[in-house]
XYZ file of C-alpha atoms in Angstrom:
380
model
C 0.000 0.000 0.000
C 1.350 3.484 -0.738
C 0.949 4.908 2.802
C 2.400 2.836 5.642
C 1.741 3.931 9.227
C 3.925 2.401 11.950
C 2.058 2.376 15.257
C -1.613 1.845 16.147
C -1.790 4.539 18.796
C -4.194 7.454 18.710
C -2.251 9.486 16.162
C -1.691 6.650 13.716
C -5.322 5.533 13.897
C -6.608 9.101 13.476
C -4.473 9.428 10.353
C -5.761 6.135 8.952
C -9.362 7.135 9.682
C -9.149 10.571 8.029
C -7.494 9.021 4.984
C -10.272 6.420 4.839
C -12.940 9.145 5.035
C -11.325 10.757 1.985
C -10.949 7.533 0.036
C -7.179 7.173 0.478
C -5.847 3.744 1.382
C -3.314 3.139 4.142
C -2.070 0.254 6.272
C -1.206 0.487 9.969
C 1.546 -1.828 11.216
C 1.536 -2.492 14.968
C 4.041 -4.482 17.022
C 1.433 -5.703 19.531
C -0.211 -9.028 18.727
C -3.787 -7.720 19.070
C -5.786 -4.744 20.276
C -6.104 -6.390 23.699
C -2.438 -7.367 24.080
C -1.888 -4.844 26.884
C -3.686 -2.207 28.917
C -3.951 1.254 27.394
C -3.589 3.416 30.506
C -5.941 5.874 32.138
C -8.009 8.891 31.219
C -7.354 11.589 28.640
C -8.820 15.088 28.520
C -9.676 15.779 24.896
C -9.582 19.480 24.109
C -12.207 21.181 21.981
C -9.758 22.976 19.682
C -7.301 20.106 19.096
C -8.297 16.528 19.909
C -12.004 17.113 19.328
C -11.219 18.972 16.113
C -9.369 15.875 14.923
C -12.345 13.668 15.760
C -14.653 15.998 13.832
C -12.416 15.657 10.768
C -12.584 11.901 11.274
C -16.401 11.988 11.366
C -16.459 10.584 14.894
C -17.803 13.447 17.016
C -21.115 11.800 17.855
C -19.485 8.513 18.792
C -16.936 10.374 20.909
C -19.679 12.268 22.754
C -21.285 8.944 23.649
C -18.168 7.732 25.508
C -16.780 11.014 26.879
C -17.346 12.026 30.509
C -18.114 15.710 30.994
C -18.026 15.267 34.780
C -14.425 14.115 34.389
C -13.551 17.801 34.021
C -14.040 18.185 37.803
C -10.835 19.049 39.643
C -9.648 19.445 43.223
C -6.256 20.969 44.032
C -4.757 20.604 47.500
C -1.593 21.232 49.453
C 0.251 18.379 51.216
C -1.166 19.463 54.597
C -4.679 18.910 53.239
C -5.599 22.537 52.506
C -8.090 22.695 49.637
C -7.047 25.440 47.222
C -9.427 24.847 44.343
C -12.551 22.814 43.700
C -14.183 22.926 40.287
C -17.398 20.940 39.813
C -18.687 20.714 36.268
C -22.374 21.602 35.742
C -24.429 18.989 33.925
C -25.031 21.384 31.031
C -21.404 22.549 30.726
C -19.897 22.428 27.213
C -17.427 19.685 26.372
C -14.333 21.890 26.667
C -12.039 19.154 27.984
C -14.097 16.034 28.691
C -12.313 12.925 29.905
C -12.326 9.604 28.097
C -10.679 6.270 28.780
C -7.733 5.899 26.427
C -8.775 2.310 25.699
C -12.310 3.406 24.757
C -10.998 6.120 22.436
C -8.592 3.705 20.795
C -11.406 1.182 20.307
C -13.588 3.890 18.754
C -10.852 4.629 16.202
C -10.122 0.955 15.530
C -13.795 0.157 14.995
C -14.087 3.010 12.490
C -11.519 1.448 10.141
C -12.067 -1.256 7.516
C -11.101 -4.766 8.536
C -7.418 -5.584 8.018
C -6.347 -1.924 8.011
C -4.272 -2.738 11.099
C -1.704 -5.513 10.714
C -0.976 -6.802 14.218
C 2.272 -8.490 15.197
C 4.403 -6.366 12.852
C 7.270 -4.842 14.855
C 9.165 -2.311 12.747
C 12.782 -3.253 12.175
C 14.089 -1.081 9.338
C 13.069 0.852 6.238
C 14.712 2.168 3.111
C 14.295 2.371 -0.661
C 10.546 2.037 -0.286
C 10.671 -1.241 1.627
C 9.568 -1.826 5.237
C 11.068 -4.759 7.143
C 9.563 -6.303 10.259
C 10.903 -8.449 13.074
C 8.634 -11.331 11.985
C 10.575 -11.589 8.725
C 7.914 -9.984 6.565
C 8.287 -6.882 4.419
C 6.047 -4.355 2.672
C 6.463 -1.565 0.169
C 5.487 2.064 0.678
C 5.490 5.427 -1.034
C 5.170 7.264 2.283
C 6.175 5.994 5.715
C 4.639 7.667 8.785
C 6.231 7.024 12.158
C 3.464 6.989 14.751
C 5.426 4.681 17.025
C 5.551 6.743 20.186
C 8.167 7.990 22.597
C 10.748 5.366 21.730
C 10.138 5.633 18.004
C 12.456 3.672 15.758
C 11.227 5.452 12.631
C 12.454 8.756 14.120
C 16.060 7.791 13.418
C 15.361 8.059 9.671
C 14.889 11.824 10.096
C 16.806 13.036 13.158
C 19.369 11.974 15.757
C 17.284 13.560 18.545
C 16.427 11.295 21.456
C 14.219 11.835 24.524
C 16.057 13.139 27.584
C 15.111 12.410 31.192
C 13.334 15.328 32.891
C 14.353 14.622 36.479
C 10.900 13.167 37.035
C 10.088 9.636 38.124
C 6.533 8.380 38.483
C 4.935 5.418 40.235
C 1.493 4.370 39.012
C -0.968 2.552 41.293
C -4.695 1.881 41.228
C -7.805 1.284 43.341
C -10.278 -0.923 41.424
C -14.035 -0.577 41.975
C -13.497 2.257 44.437
C -17.194 3.070 44.965
C -17.798 -0.391 46.426
C -14.474 -1.044 48.157
C -13.658 2.435 49.512
C -16.721 4.716 49.267
C -15.166 7.335 51.558
C -12.121 7.686 49.332
C -14.385 7.708 46.265
C -16.233 10.727 47.649
C -12.957 12.437 48.491
C -11.496 12.012 45.000
C -14.756 13.007 43.319
C -15.692 12.541 39.677
C -12.549 13.883 38.039
C -8.975 14.648 39.098
C -7.685 15.023 42.649
C -4.282 16.714 42.733
C -1.879 17.284 45.650
C 1.296 19.259 44.924
C 4.287 20.331 46.989
C 7.640 19.392 48.529
C 9.017 18.360 45.128
C 6.350 15.670 44.828
C 2.828 15.268 43.550
C -0.048 12.857 44.040
C -2.678 12.654 41.332
C -5.791 10.484 41.658
C -8.169 10.261 38.725
C -11.416 8.383 38.286
C -11.693 6.168 35.225
C -14.912 5.263 33.488
C -14.801 1.671 34.774
C -14.822 2.710 38.443
C -11.067 2.373 38.898
C -9.137 5.277 40.379
C -5.607 5.564 39.066
C -3.099 7.060 41.478
C 0.209 8.540 40.356
C 3.005 9.529 42.734
C 5.608 11.764 41.103
C 9.052 12.569 42.449
C 10.798 15.554 40.889
C 14.466 16.529 40.721
C 15.414 12.857 40.726
C 17.979 11.058 38.583
C 17.169 8.752 35.688
C 18.400 5.749 37.682
C 16.391 6.770 40.751
C 14.357 3.566 40.878
C 17.531 1.499 40.925
C 19.237 3.596 43.620
C 16.338 4.701 45.831
C 15.786 1.372 47.535
C 12.162 1.075 46.474
C 11.254 -2.675 46.595
C 9.527 -3.028 43.240
C 9.326 -6.819 43.532
C 7.085 -6.598 46.637
C 3.927 -4.477 46.077
C 3.004 -4.254 49.779
C 6.536 -3.205 50.711
C 6.579 -0.759 47.792
C 3.394 0.932 49.045
C 4.862 1.161 52.541
C 8.058 2.652 51.106
C 6.068 5.219 49.098
C 4.098 6.210 52.197
C 7.411 6.807 53.922
C 8.248 9.385 51.247
C 5.118 11.361 52.213
C 6.174 12.266 55.741
C 4.090 15.193 56.985
C 1.370 14.775 54.348
C -2.265 14.632 55.399
C -3.487 11.201 56.523
C -6.125 11.153 53.777
C -3.417 10.949 51.139
C -1.737 8.092 52.969
C -5.083 6.270 52.951
C -5.200 6.506 49.156
C -1.877 4.697 48.847
C -2.864 2.087 51.430
C -6.033 1.313 49.453
C -4.171 0.542 46.212
C -3.876 -3.026 44.953
C -0.701 -4.873 43.961
C -0.242 -3.180 40.565
C 2.812 -0.933 40.986
C 4.307 0.475 37.776
C 7.451 2.663 37.822
C 8.005 5.105 34.956
C 10.774 7.545 34.119
C 9.554 10.703 32.376
C 11.433 12.031 29.340
C 10.868 14.538 26.537
C 12.277 15.486 23.152
C 13.920 18.909 22.742
C 11.364 21.714 22.561
C 11.083 23.019 19.019
C 12.560 19.917 17.373
C 12.496 20.069 13.565
C 14.164 18.146 10.755
C 14.707 18.652 7.004
C 11.622 17.417 5.207
C 12.011 14.062 3.450
C 9.785 13.067 0.520
C 8.929 9.616 1.848
C 9.053 9.738 5.674
C 7.444 11.850 8.394
C 6.447 11.599 12.062
C 3.372 12.255 14.164
C 2.581 12.258 17.877
C 5.183 11.419 20.510
C 7.526 10.196 17.809
C 7.735 13.810 16.608
C 7.353 15.893 19.781
C 7.342 13.904 23.031
C 6.561 16.395 25.806
C 5.776 16.293 29.552
C 2.431 14.614 30.235
C 0.336 17.609 31.283
C -2.601 17.172 28.903
C -1.265 18.098 25.461
C 0.387 14.961 24.076
C -2.666 12.918 23.069
C -4.425 15.990 21.689
C -1.423 16.917 19.554
C -1.132 13.334 18.286
C -4.787 13.220 17.250
C -4.542 16.546 15.462
C -1.256 15.562 13.797
C -2.949 12.514 12.349
C -6.004 14.421 11.163
C -4.072 17.298 9.572
C -1.564 15.023 7.859
C -4.493 12.992 6.538
C -6.143 16.113 5.154
C -2.896 17.282 3.555
C -2.333 13.905 1.880
C -5.943 13.669 0.712
C -5.626 17.163 -0.767
C -2.452 16.245 -2.669
C -2.827 12.563 -3.578
C -0.337 12.899 -6.437
C 2.261 14.880 -4.494
C 3.010 13.333 -1.120
C 6.283 15.305 -0.634
C 4.420 18.623 -0.923
C 1.711 17.365 1.450
C 4.332 16.310 3.993
C 5.998 19.736 3.843
C 2.647 21.443 4.330
C 1.867 19.259 7.344
C 5.302 19.578 8.943
C 5.379 23.366 8.622
C 2.146 23.718 10.607
C 2.972 20.886 13.014
C 6.366 22.314 13.994
C 4.839 25.673 14.963
C 1.800 24.231 16.743
C 3.542 21.550 18.749
C 6.481 23.772 19.682
C 4.034 26.130 21.377
C 2.363 23.199 23.147
C 5.740 21.813 24.242
C 6.813 25.176 25.657
C 3.610 25.379 27.668
C 4.009 21.796 28.862
C 7.596 22.490 29.882
C 6.458 25.530 31.843
C 3.792 23.529 33.705
C 6.287 20.769 34.429
C 8.681 23.322 35.935
C 5.882 24.607 38.180
C 5.323 21.082 39.472
C 8.910 20.802 40.690
C 8.659 23.843 42.993
C 8.324 23.442 46.791
C 5.139 25.562 46.636
C 3.875 23.913 43.455
C 0.221 23.936 44.548
C 0.177 27.728 44.937
C 2.034 28.234 41.673
C -0.392 25.937 39.878
C -3.352 27.787 41.363
C -1.949 31.048 39.974
C -1.395 29.369 36.593
C -5.014 28.190 36.458
C -6.234 31.668 37.360
C -4.055 33.245 34.673
C -5.288 30.737 32.101
C -8.910 31.419 33.085
C -8.408 35.189 32.887
C -6.800 34.852 29.456
C -9.710 32.731 28.256
C -12.209 35.318 29.448
C -10.206 38.056 27.731
C -10.174 36.104 24.458
C -13.964 35.610 24.640
C -14.461 39.356 25.010
């Protein structure tokens, strides 16, 4: 097929869907063996002007509205001593500015919108050149245009740039409380319908309700080295001991936050957080380009998935508009993408820096107020 997309994440699937809407064929090659090969993570807030715009171009707005959770826009911001700084409860009739959706549900929506066999599972990218893709399973395929949608650790990226993600001094531990309404109703009420955020002391605790009744809890430690998990003494092979160790890192924090960690099950997932250089570009190539985290991995503060979706949609529109001139379409896409995602990466970097401050909760409160004031100014 002339257009080969490596990676069946949100960006790659959005690209395939928009191309399909416009009658352009593409194949998505994915290393995982099936759509259910692994969990897809937690909730995503899909922004009206980026992610939702992409879904409109894909003809999926109505189906998205059916799975999105407007109440997921609720937020509570607290200090480590338990002081509540901000509580935002979303009215039932509020517009879908940034509704939450389970990543797995959104991915399924995109997968179900594509013709059968568009996605070729079990095809791990190995190399590409001279119009030929090679996979770890020994198979190969030809292409006129190769799109790397293969995420943070993209292997397609190396065809265009030597840039690699760099550690941000941020290490994260993910935990979860399944079926929280039944098992811990008091904690369920405390967390609320959306995001519960505690910031300060160079750490953060984020608890977020998923659509299936699970609350995902993330403990972040800032200003830490890339090998922090190996040197910190955290017992990753013993979930109960790991939770106890994490609680020990929250000395002086309100007892309610300790209770959240104690209520988590035995799923403990460590992650190191990295990002590509802000403003990364590369000389345009006629037969290769990148979308999503492969192109502009940034701190996870709400922009990455939205940028990936919009990348896919806009590249799809550019290719559909120039079906006989892919190189020109790629240049058109990359020119807009570089400007748009550089601005998003700068904002994400700024938010990430706020999170590392000792008084991060107060700084974040001021950031929210500034953002709200700017929005009101723009409306007027």
